[in-house]
XYZ file of C-alpha atoms in Angstrom:
632
model
C -25.610 -48.169 1.021
C -24.853 -51.407 -0.863
C -24.375 -51.648 -4.831
C -24.859 -54.924 -6.664
C -22.196 -55.850 -9.198
C -21.872 -59.031 -11.399
C -19.969 -61.103 -8.750
C -19.880 -59.197 -5.438
C -21.560 -56.718 -3.110
C -19.667 -53.681 -2.833
C -20.126 -51.300 0.044
C -20.149 -47.540 -0.231
C -19.463 -45.328 2.600
C -22.258 -43.187 3.243
C -21.902 -39.516 2.773
C -21.735 -37.779 6.129
C -24.875 -35.925 7.205
C -24.663 -32.047 8.050
C -26.980 -29.966 10.286
C -29.296 -28.325 7.527
C -27.950 -25.344 5.962
C -28.856 -23.594 2.646
C -26.437 -22.013 0.142
C -27.273 -18.880 -1.514
C -25.469 -19.059 -4.550
C -24.835 -22.472 -6.223
C -24.488 -21.210 -10.052
C -22.282 -18.666 -11.704
C -21.863 -17.019 -15.059
C -18.572 -17.447 -16.957
C -17.359 -15.331 -19.648
C -14.364 -15.099 -21.567
C -12.362 -11.977 -22.010
C -9.051 -11.107 -23.709
C -6.369 -13.762 -23.689
C -5.571 -14.775 -20.195
C -8.886 -13.118 -18.866
C -12.282 -14.268 -17.641
C -14.873 -12.776 -15.775
C -16.860 -14.599 -13.034
C -20.152 -13.584 -11.248
C -23.473 -15.238 -9.434
C -26.001 -15.943 -11.334
C -28.446 -13.512 -9.343
C -28.249 -10.134 -8.617
C -27.858 -7.980 -5.353
C -31.139 -7.352 -3.676
C -31.908 -3.534 -2.390
C -30.125 -2.578 0.620
C -30.197 0.460 3.009
C -28.390 3.749 2.430
C -26.901 3.547 5.879
C -26.106 0.851 8.657
C -27.873 3.314 11.379
C -31.547 2.607 9.404
C -31.032 -1.037 10.613
C -30.034 0.182 14.199
C -33.275 2.433 14.168
C -35.488 -0.163 13.019
C -34.273 -2.617 15.544
C -34.551 -0.094 18.494
C -38.291 0.250 17.257
C -39.204 -3.215 16.746
C -37.278 -5.257 19.361
C -36.369 -2.450 21.868
C -35.583 -4.705 24.763
C -33.552 -7.344 22.910
C -29.808 -7.438 23.744
C -27.786 -5.898 21.046
C -24.342 -6.509 23.230
C -23.293 -7.859 26.251
C -19.898 -7.990 28.062
C -18.679 -9.365 31.464
C -17.935 -6.913 33.999
C -14.365 -6.706 34.688
C -13.429 -7.285 38.246
C -10.849 -5.729 40.511
C -8.718 -9.002 40.479
C -8.395 -8.768 36.574
C -11.051 -11.764 36.001
C -14.559 -11.071 34.647
C -17.910 -11.425 36.446
C -21.574 -11.251 35.286
C -22.797 -10.167 32.035
C -23.728 -6.531 31.491
C -26.300 -5.919 28.774
C -27.041 -3.244 26.374
C -30.484 -3.338 24.837
C -31.240 -2.057 21.185
C -33.156 0.685 22.625
C -30.340 1.641 24.876
C -27.881 1.483 22.193
C -30.151 3.803 20.017
C -30.552 6.255 22.892
C -26.579 6.370 23.525
C -25.854 6.678 19.913
C -27.895 9.473 19.648
C -26.444 11.327 22.607
C -22.949 10.654 21.535
C -23.733 11.753 18.019
C -24.752 15.320 19.304
C -21.530 15.340 21.445
C -19.532 14.945 18.110
C -21.647 17.268 16.149
C -21.248 20.169 18.893
C -17.400 19.393 18.485
C -17.297 19.863 14.786
C -15.837 16.748 14.009
C -15.699 15.412 10.399
C -13.887 13.335 7.802
C -10.942 15.612 8.320
C -11.220 15.109 12.065
C -12.363 11.849 12.957
C -12.824 9.880 16.027
C -9.657 7.416 16.744
C -10.380 4.816 19.037
C -7.273 2.973 20.976
C -8.929 0.528 22.749
C -10.185 -3.397 22.540
C -13.557 -4.294 21.829
C -16.097 -3.171 24.809
C -19.584 -1.715 24.992
C -17.961 2.015 25.204
C -16.241 1.251 21.779
C -19.781 -0.062 20.360
C -21.663 2.958 21.413
C -18.971 5.361 20.360
C -18.737 3.743 16.970
C -22.703 3.814 16.520
C -22.535 7.454 17.352
C -20.138 8.284 14.917
C -22.639 6.394 12.467
C -25.655 8.620 13.437
C -23.367 11.979 13.227
C -21.740 11.054 9.831
C -18.332 11.211 11.365
C -15.806 8.628 10.523
C -14.075 6.493 13.171
C -10.868 4.864 13.257
C -10.619 1.586 15.239
C -6.890 1.148 15.701
C -4.743 -2.102 16.777
C -4.375 -1.971 20.528
C -1.004 -3.453 20.448
C 0.068 -0.304 18.629
C -0.446 1.317 22.021
C 0.295 -1.711 24.353
C 2.700 -3.547 22.813
C 4.596 -1.430 20.544
C 7.664 0.266 22.049
C 8.114 2.968 19.749
C 4.503 3.811 19.057
C 5.753 4.160 15.276
C 2.345 2.700 13.804
C 0.333 4.517 16.267
C 1.835 7.792 15.257
C 1.654 6.818 11.523
C -2.319 6.359 12.079
C -2.801 9.755 13.616
C -0.754 11.466 11.196
C -2.578 9.715 8.462
C -6.198 10.742 9.745
C -5.526 13.862 11.799
C -8.189 13.094 14.510
C -10.251 15.603 16.460
C -11.052 13.078 19.253
C -9.223 10.129 20.702
C -11.093 7.589 22.789
C -9.449 4.905 25.015
C -10.899 2.538 27.677
C -8.639 3.697 30.658
C -5.715 5.973 31.243
C -3.686 3.360 33.205
C -3.046 1.045 30.011
C -3.422 3.886 27.373
C -1.849 6.763 29.298
C 1.886 6.142 28.240
C 0.712 5.763 24.497
C -1.397 9.168 24.585
C 1.310 10.910 26.321
C 3.766 9.823 23.542
C 1.777 9.950 20.347
C -1.484 12.158 20.660
C -0.973 16.071 20.188
C -1.782 18.082 23.047
C -4.582 19.758 20.690
C -6.598 16.812 20.556
C -9.440 15.973 22.880
C -8.995 12.844 24.641
C -11.974 10.705 26.015
C -11.420 8.007 28.573
C -14.246 5.514 30.219
C -11.895 5.614 33.311
C -9.120 7.150 34.888
C -7.297 10.562 34.208
C -3.994 11.642 32.641
C -1.370 13.268 34.699
C -0.687 16.734 33.413
C -3.484 16.536 30.873
C -7.167 17.262 30.809
C -9.419 14.547 29.578
C -13.266 13.804 29.024
C -15.238 11.329 30.761
C -16.926 9.078 28.497
C -20.075 9.651 30.652
C -20.023 13.022 29.620
C -20.638 11.877 25.757
C -23.677 9.876 27.270
C -25.123 12.755 29.334
C -25.184 15.346 26.120
C -28.820 16.654 25.415
C -29.916 15.701 21.921
C -31.447 18.265 19.621
C -32.740 18.166 15.929
C -29.465 18.312 14.779
C -29.074 14.640 15.229
C -31.932 13.660 12.977
C -30.520 16.200 10.391
C -27.236 15.093 10.471
C -28.188 11.226 10.232
C -30.541 12.113 7.145
C -27.664 13.970 5.665
C -25.730 10.769 5.407
C -26.008 8.339 2.681
C -24.194 5.391 0.671
C -21.148 7.681 0.005
C -20.633 9.013 3.520
C -17.398 7.437 5.019
C -18.309 5.355 7.889
C -14.792 4.412 9.016
C -10.984 4.110 8.054
C -9.795 0.508 8.645
C -5.975 0.395 8.396
C -4.307 -2.471 6.539
C -1.762 -4.688 8.749
C 0.979 -3.294 6.583
C 3.908 -5.545 5.116
C 6.811 -3.564 3.857
C 5.250 -0.340 3.836
C 3.421 1.574 6.744
C -0.485 0.487 7.206
C -2.661 2.187 4.682
C -6.271 3.513 5.551
C -8.922 1.776 3.527
C -11.948 4.056 3.126
C -15.055 2.073 4.154
C -18.420 3.787 3.181
C -22.109 3.412 4.377
C -23.046 1.804 1.052
C -19.792 -0.291 0.900
C -21.019 -1.662 4.384
C -24.474 -1.985 3.540
C -24.104 -3.777 0.338
C -21.584 -6.237 1.844
C -24.265 -7.189 4.465
C -26.998 -7.755 2.123
C -24.409 -10.069 0.093
C -23.627 -11.893 2.964
C -27.525 -12.386 3.810
C -27.795 -13.694 0.006
C -24.798 -15.938 0.290
C -25.582 -17.079 3.837
C -29.349 -17.370 4.192
C -29.011 -18.921 7.743
C -28.297 -15.170 8.682
C -31.876 -14.135 7.842
C -33.852 -17.350 9.680
C -33.267 -15.718 12.809
C -31.277 -12.671 14.372
C -28.016 -14.202 14.786
C -26.408 -14.752 18.285
C -22.698 -14.237 18.191
C -19.718 -15.046 20.943
C -17.069 -13.184 19.394
C -13.311 -12.128 20.079
C -12.487 -10.982 16.886
C -11.003 -7.188 17.263
C -13.099 -4.496 15.542
C -9.908 -2.911 14.143
C -9.767 -5.689 11.682
C -12.546 -6.072 9.007
C -13.631 -9.567 9.896
C -14.560 -8.813 13.593
C -15.419 -5.170 12.876
C -17.153 -5.416 9.553
C -18.372 -8.709 9.044
C -19.577 -9.774 12.479
C -20.354 -6.280 14.044
C -22.040 -5.210 11.126
C -23.985 -8.533 10.695
C -25.394 -8.016 14.127
C -26.789 -4.678 13.773
C -28.118 -5.624 10.123
C -30.078 -8.507 11.258
C -30.840 -7.427 14.844
C -28.751 -9.890 16.405
C -26.891 -10.252 19.999
C -23.433 -10.042 20.134
C -21.431 -11.315 23.347
C -18.120 -10.024 23.547
C -15.725 -12.396 24.231
C -12.649 -11.215 26.231
C -10.678 -14.438 25.333
C -8.218 -15.130 22.662
C -6.792 -18.140 21.062
C -3.781 -18.065 23.431
C -2.615 -20.459 25.862
C -3.321 -17.604 28.716
C -7.060 -16.476 27.380
C -8.496 -19.685 25.676
C -9.919 -20.577 29.062
C -11.869 -17.577 29.028
C -13.547 -18.250 25.680
C -14.200 -21.718 26.586
C -16.098 -20.446 29.724
C -18.259 -18.279 27.770
C -19.135 -20.894 25.137
C -20.125 -23.270 27.991
C -22.512 -20.535 28.900
C -23.794 -18.759 25.724
C -24.781 -20.870 22.843
C -23.936 -19.104 19.420
C -26.131 -19.738 16.284
C -23.106 -19.055 14.015
C -19.443 -19.018 15.440
C -16.338 -17.366 13.709
C -12.824 -17.760 14.519
C -9.413 -18.158 13.018
C -7.779 -21.560 12.598
C -5.840 -21.369 16.112
C -9.045 -20.891 18.081
C -10.622 -23.750 16.471
C -7.955 -25.922 17.155
C -8.158 -25.176 20.759
C -11.937 -25.503 20.628
C -11.608 -28.750 18.881
C -9.178 -30.198 21.359
C -11.154 -29.141 24.556
C -14.345 -30.791 23.273
C -12.752 -34.221 23.002
C -13.241 -34.183 26.985
C -15.218 -31.124 27.899
C -19.001 -32.429 27.889
C -20.506 -29.294 28.815
C -18.814 -27.327 26.134
C -19.726 -29.672 23.258
C -23.410 -29.685 24.661
C -23.396 -25.842 24.727
C -21.552 -24.937 21.559
C -23.256 -27.520 19.403
C -27.089 -27.123 20.653
C -28.135 -24.437 17.894
C -24.845 -23.408 16.112
C -25.859 -23.665 12.298
C -22.388 -22.747 10.734
C -18.708 -22.614 11.981
C -16.799 -20.025 10.015
C -12.924 -19.508 9.788
C -10.712 -17.171 7.791
C -7.211 -15.788 8.215
C -5.279 -18.989 7.639
C -5.306 -22.567 7.009
C -7.104 -25.002 8.753
C -5.334 -28.102 9.307
C -6.978 -31.361 8.369
C -6.810 -33.199 12.003
C -8.650 -30.115 13.023
C -11.488 -30.636 11.124
C -11.418 -34.302 11.719
C -11.520 -33.640 15.560
C -14.532 -31.168 15.121
C -16.359 -33.683 13.123
C -15.727 -36.125 15.498
C -17.056 -34.619 18.596
C -20.052 -33.035 16.639
C -21.080 -36.623 15.371
C -20.573 -38.011 18.938
C -22.976 -35.408 20.355
C -25.462 -34.541 18.170
C -25.245 -37.049 15.328
C -24.278 -34.855 12.614
C -21.659 -32.339 11.282
C -21.864 -28.680 11.443
C -21.112 -27.056 8.192
C -17.540 -25.248 8.099
C -17.785 -22.133 6.228
C -15.063 -20.293 4.775
C -14.014 -18.051 1.429
C -11.982 -15.103 0.649
C -12.162 -11.449 1.266
C -9.848 -8.668 2.274
C -10.323 -5.157 3.990
C -10.982 -3.562 0.681
C -13.868 -5.809 -0.075
C -15.790 -5.109 2.776
C -14.383 -8.180 3.586
C -16.987 -10.595 2.086
C -16.216 -11.498 -1.343
C -16.178 -15.339 -1.988
C -18.162 -17.952 -0.461
C -18.527 -21.928 -0.723
C -21.333 -23.629 -2.481
C -22.061 -26.712 -0.518
C -21.134 -28.338 2.970
C -18.270 -30.817 1.556
C -15.549 -28.323 2.282
C -12.119 -29.218 1.916
C -9.172 -27.390 3.002
C -8.389 -24.301 0.688
C -11.559 -24.122 -1.110
C -13.060 -20.619 -1.434
C -16.275 -21.076 -3.580
C -17.929 -18.432 -5.722
C -18.379 -14.567 -5.732
C -21.400 -12.951 -3.790
C -24.228 -11.461 -5.729
C -23.246 -7.990 -7.450
C -19.632 -8.817 -7.297
C -17.817 -9.561 -10.486
C -14.385 -11.170 -10.432
C -11.828 -10.702 -13.143
C -9.473 -13.871 -13.096
C -6.148 -12.662 -14.605
C -3.382 -14.947 -15.641
C -0.017 -13.759 -14.257
C 3.186 -15.866 -14.563
C 1.377 -19.229 -14.193
C -0.817 -18.235 -11.414
C -4.285 -16.633 -11.617
C -4.964 -13.276 -9.869
C -8.245 -12.602 -8.560
C -9.528 -8.783 -9.073
C -12.833 -7.221 -7.683
C -15.432 -4.888 -9.058
C -18.799 -4.234 -7.116
C -20.661 -2.038 -4.643
C -18.497 -3.514 -1.653
C -15.199 -2.586 -2.935
C -13.466 0.506 -1.439
C -12.865 3.545 -3.287
C -9.405 3.658 -2.263
C -6.960 4.668 0.618
C -7.444 7.820 2.727
C -4.987 10.692 1.801
C -3.066 8.085 -0.768
C -4.109 8.735 -4.078
C -0.810 6.947 -5.634
C -1.505 4.035 -3.485
C -5.117 4.200 -4.434
C -4.140 4.364 -8.287
C -1.502 1.499 -8.229
C -4.357 -1.258 -7.058
C -6.886 -0.660 -9.688
C -6.544 -1.948 -13.044
C -7.707 0.155 -16.245
C -11.171 -1.402 -16.046
C -11.523 -0.376 -12.226
C -11.022 -3.690 -10.689
C -9.114 -3.989 -7.414
C -6.073 -6.055 -7.684
C -6.071 -8.540 -4.846
C -2.881 -9.991 -5.209
C -4.466 -13.596 -4.327
C -4.299 -16.249 -6.480
C -6.692 -18.968 -6.963
C -7.714 -21.899 -9.486
C -10.719 -23.954 -9.746
C -11.912 -26.781 -7.433
C -12.792 -28.586 -10.548
C -11.971 -27.049 -13.995
C -14.866 -29.256 -15.637
C -17.425 -27.460 -13.009
C -17.150 -23.819 -12.515
C -20.006 -24.083 -10.187
C -18.221 -25.511 -7.734
C -16.076 -22.359 -7.684
C -12.405 -21.387 -6.571
C -9.719 -22.713 -4.284
C -6.685 -20.643 -2.886
C -3.348 -20.853 -4.586
C -1.374 -18.263 -2.543
C -0.383 -14.752 -2.616
C 1.188 -13.749 -5.984
C 3.596 -11.558 -4.277
C 4.799 -14.284 -1.805
C 5.786 -16.692 -4.659
C 9.280 -16.549 -5.949
C 11.539 -18.461 -8.497
C 14.557 -20.524 -7.378
C 17.793 -20.006 -8.926
C 16.820 -22.509 -11.498
C 13.912 -20.450 -12.692
C 11.545 -22.695 -11.123
C 8.637 -20.999 -9.498
C 7.588 -21.741 -5.781
C 3.829 -21.805 -4.838
C 4.169 -20.478 -1.049
C 0.645 -20.720 -0.184
C -0.282 -24.416 -0.800
C 3.123 -25.327 0.481
C 2.801 -23.552 3.824
C -0.904 -25.276 4.236
C 0.555 -28.480 3.687
C 3.567 -28.092 6.259
C 0.899 -26.746 8.722
C -1.488 -29.707 7.979
C 1.096 -32.246 8.363
C 2.812 -30.538 11.450
C -0.356 -30.237 13.624
C -0.485 -29.593 16.531
C 3.295 -28.755 16.863
C 3.432 -26.026 13.856
C 1.792 -22.640 14.500
C 2.786 -21.461 11.134
C 5.598 -21.316 8.481
C 7.384 -18.911 6.424
C 9.096 -20.406 2.798
C 12.507 -19.389 1.960
C 14.522 -20.052 -1.119
C 14.307 -16.554 -3.191
C 17.085 -16.909 -5.845
C 18.519 -20.046 -4.093
C 18.855 -23.648 -5.425
C 16.495 -25.191 -2.642
C 13.409 -24.334 -0.752
C 13.732 -23.606 3.051
C 11.245 -23.596 5.742
C 11.295 -21.230 8.876
C 8.807 -22.923 11.515
C 7.235 -20.815 14.228
C 6.376 -23.762 16.381
C 3.544 -24.101 18.708
C 5.439 -23.887 21.922
C 2.679 -25.275 24.343
C 2.458 -28.735 22.103
C 6.259 -28.660 21.706
C 6.662 -28.300 25.726
C 4.147 -31.051 26.147
C 6.000 -33.247 23.675
C 9.425 -32.383 25.337
C 8.826 -33.807 28.333
C 10.268 -30.778 30.023
C 8.873 -28.861 32.721
C 7.636 -25.585 32.776
C 10.630 -23.817 33.835
C 12.655 -24.991 30.763
C 14.041 -22.270 28.426
C 12.311 -22.328 24.653
C 15.743 -23.179 23.473
C 15.859 -26.270 25.683
C 12.260 -27.227 24.441
C 13.009 -27.009 20.813
C 16.595 -28.719 20.973
C 14.850 -31.771 22.967
C 15.039 -35.114 21.330
C 11.350 -35.787 20.894
C 10.727 -32.323 19.240
C 13.623 -33.014 16.946
C 12.599 -36.111 16.158
C 9.054 -34.957 15.459
C 10.314 -32.150 13.007
C 12.614 -34.587 11.553
C 9.888 -37.081 10.720
C 7.799 -34.239 9.388
C 10.544 -33.071 7.021
C 11.147 -36.560 5.788
C 7.330 -36.902 5.012
C 7.441 -33.907 2.926
C 10.493 -35.017 1.242
C 8.909 -38.274 0.003
C 5.718 -36.793 -1.283
C 7.803 -34.088 -3.180
C 7.391 -34.148 -6.977
C 10.497 -31.529 -7.680
C 12.702 -28.887 -6.203
C 9.776 -26.528 -6.101
C 7.846 -28.791 -3.763
C 10.758 -30.386 -1.616
C 11.522 -28.567 1.604
C 15.083 -29.324 1.681
C 16.022 -27.353 5.016
C 14.332 -26.427 7.896
C 14.668 -24.529 11.172
C 12.742 -23.819 14.448
C 12.213 -20.133 15.429
C 12.612 -19.760 19.271
C 11.660 -15.698 18.893
C 8.128 -15.040 18.095
C 6.948 -12.814 15.366
C 6.578 -9.262 16.535
C 4.014 -6.531 15.820
C 6.300 -3.671 16.052
C 8.260 -5.228 13.022
C 5.090 -5.898 10.963
C 5.891 -9.605 11.295
C 2.448 -10.428 12.783
C -1.187 -8.704 13.275
C -3.069 -8.813 16.424
C -5.036 -11.670 14.795
C -2.116 -13.803 14.855
C -1.689 -13.759 10.698
C 1.937 -13.880 9.644
C 3.470 -11.625 7.240
C 5.832 -13.489 5.091
C 7.644 -10.654 3.847
C 8.406 -8.735 6.638
C 9.506 -12.101 8.353
C 11.853 -12.458 5.611
C 13.303 -9.104 5.626
C 13.621 -9.095 9.401
C 15.255 -12.550 9.576
C 17.615 -12.132 6.504
C 20.715 -13.378 8.551
C 18.784 -16.436 9.331
C 17.578 -17.114 5.922
C 21.113 -16.749 4.613
C 22.524 -19.120 7.459
C 19.686 -21.555 6.860
C 20.793 -21.857 3.198
C 24.356 -21.894 3.743
C 24.305 -24.534 6.168
C 25.814 -22.754 9.114
C 22.542 -22.324 11.284
C 22.650 -24.440 14.246
C 19.609 -26.525 14.756
C 19.342 -27.039 11.295
C 17.212 -29.889 9.906
C 17.516 -31.707 6.502
C 15.751 -34.635 4.939
C 17.375 -38.167 5.845
C 18.899 -39.349 2.991
C 17.389 -42.200 1.320
């Protein structure tokens, strides 16, 4: 619009138009505690919620029996995918009851739960629902523990922690080696396909064929808010993963909190196209639970944000238009790039989506800009990019944005029913949680449980935050890193790792995949960069046969990272914000050494510990390929 002044006409840039979306919490209540402590909560209470998630499954099986609950493309003999295979709500309810009877017949319980080794698929979903009906916890386990790991140490740890009575895997060909190495001979193995040499196994079809008796209804009625629904393992850092107790009440409370913070979920049954793994809380609690709670439909995406599998995701999004869409930053980066030239992708994906949502890492500003440009070109408005903060121990949903004008790092305000305790610690402010969506602890780990709760019963997250606007608490919080990742230089100056990582990733897009910050007890800050190898290879001009070392040593790639380092140095305000040395890591992070999760999140502490020699050489100046800022 135009605004008149005394001597001139000034043109203000109009605010961007967003596809309409209501935000459920826009005001908060803030109260002061003891010195350095404040308490923050939404200004609305949590509305009633079911005692168990299976109540919602039963409801939708009755009122919308033919609606698709879940679908997945059939796997073809050549490894590609074919047509969609659908499971309706009526079929899901029927199969869940049959499976529940099979589990009851076997006497399974919290002390002898069901461990699921394999990826998201229709059988995995039906088995999980059967466990919920029977009141038997299930344990979705990271597939790389079986498929990528060479020593199966984490898989053995999971099995030793939960002592399963039944282990499920999709097929013997892929999971047979892990089962042989880690699953005891006294544990029943159920397979969707194939057999194990020298060991009996049960076909999944046999569970589905179990005749249902009144014991199923009795078992389900015996479950309630305190019944353990599942154990979800953390990714693990310097210690082995911990089994987070997820109860029925915790899960249902969190779904109701999501519905109140994101009313878009209640306006129509959500449709998801989703690859996020169910062994993680984002895919397995947040998204899987959302579909059951609201009677939605989930199309299982066998793609993933990697060069080899992203094509499958794009194929699915050209065919199925989601109403809300969830991904990690690398996924949105690939989608943003594809939408620049893929007319069908833009048309389908943007036709009815009401909200995008990312989590897991920082989303670089160039990705935001590219998405907005494609959206405005296709539909004349922007799609809200939702985000927030949560963790396995919080269900995961905890904090969500309050308006569409989101910037990188914004978190928002607490969801209804959840109280935040903001505690000042060494110049940072830690977020602590208390509410019905917070875990009661870690399974068979009382000392770990006690260590993570403070004297008032708040869960200590280790995440730091600060106000988006200190003068307006209703705008909420923004991310300020992980307290455990921050460190001091030899000068005693604190280095805030989270914001620095986000800045480097944003400035280095698309050539930076992730960054690990170094400099503990050193005089300068360093950065070990995991490069985006596909983008660097394209920049290098070298062919597909060129080695990674050759790509990273090429003149165009070196020049790109030298320019990045110089730009970072020019904007630094002191030693704690100045990257004084940088190196490119040719070896990707590994799951066996806890450096990365199967969602792609980097574990800073594990990388630093495993690559201590590289850190030392980076800081003593002996590392080949070391980059330093150009003298000015």
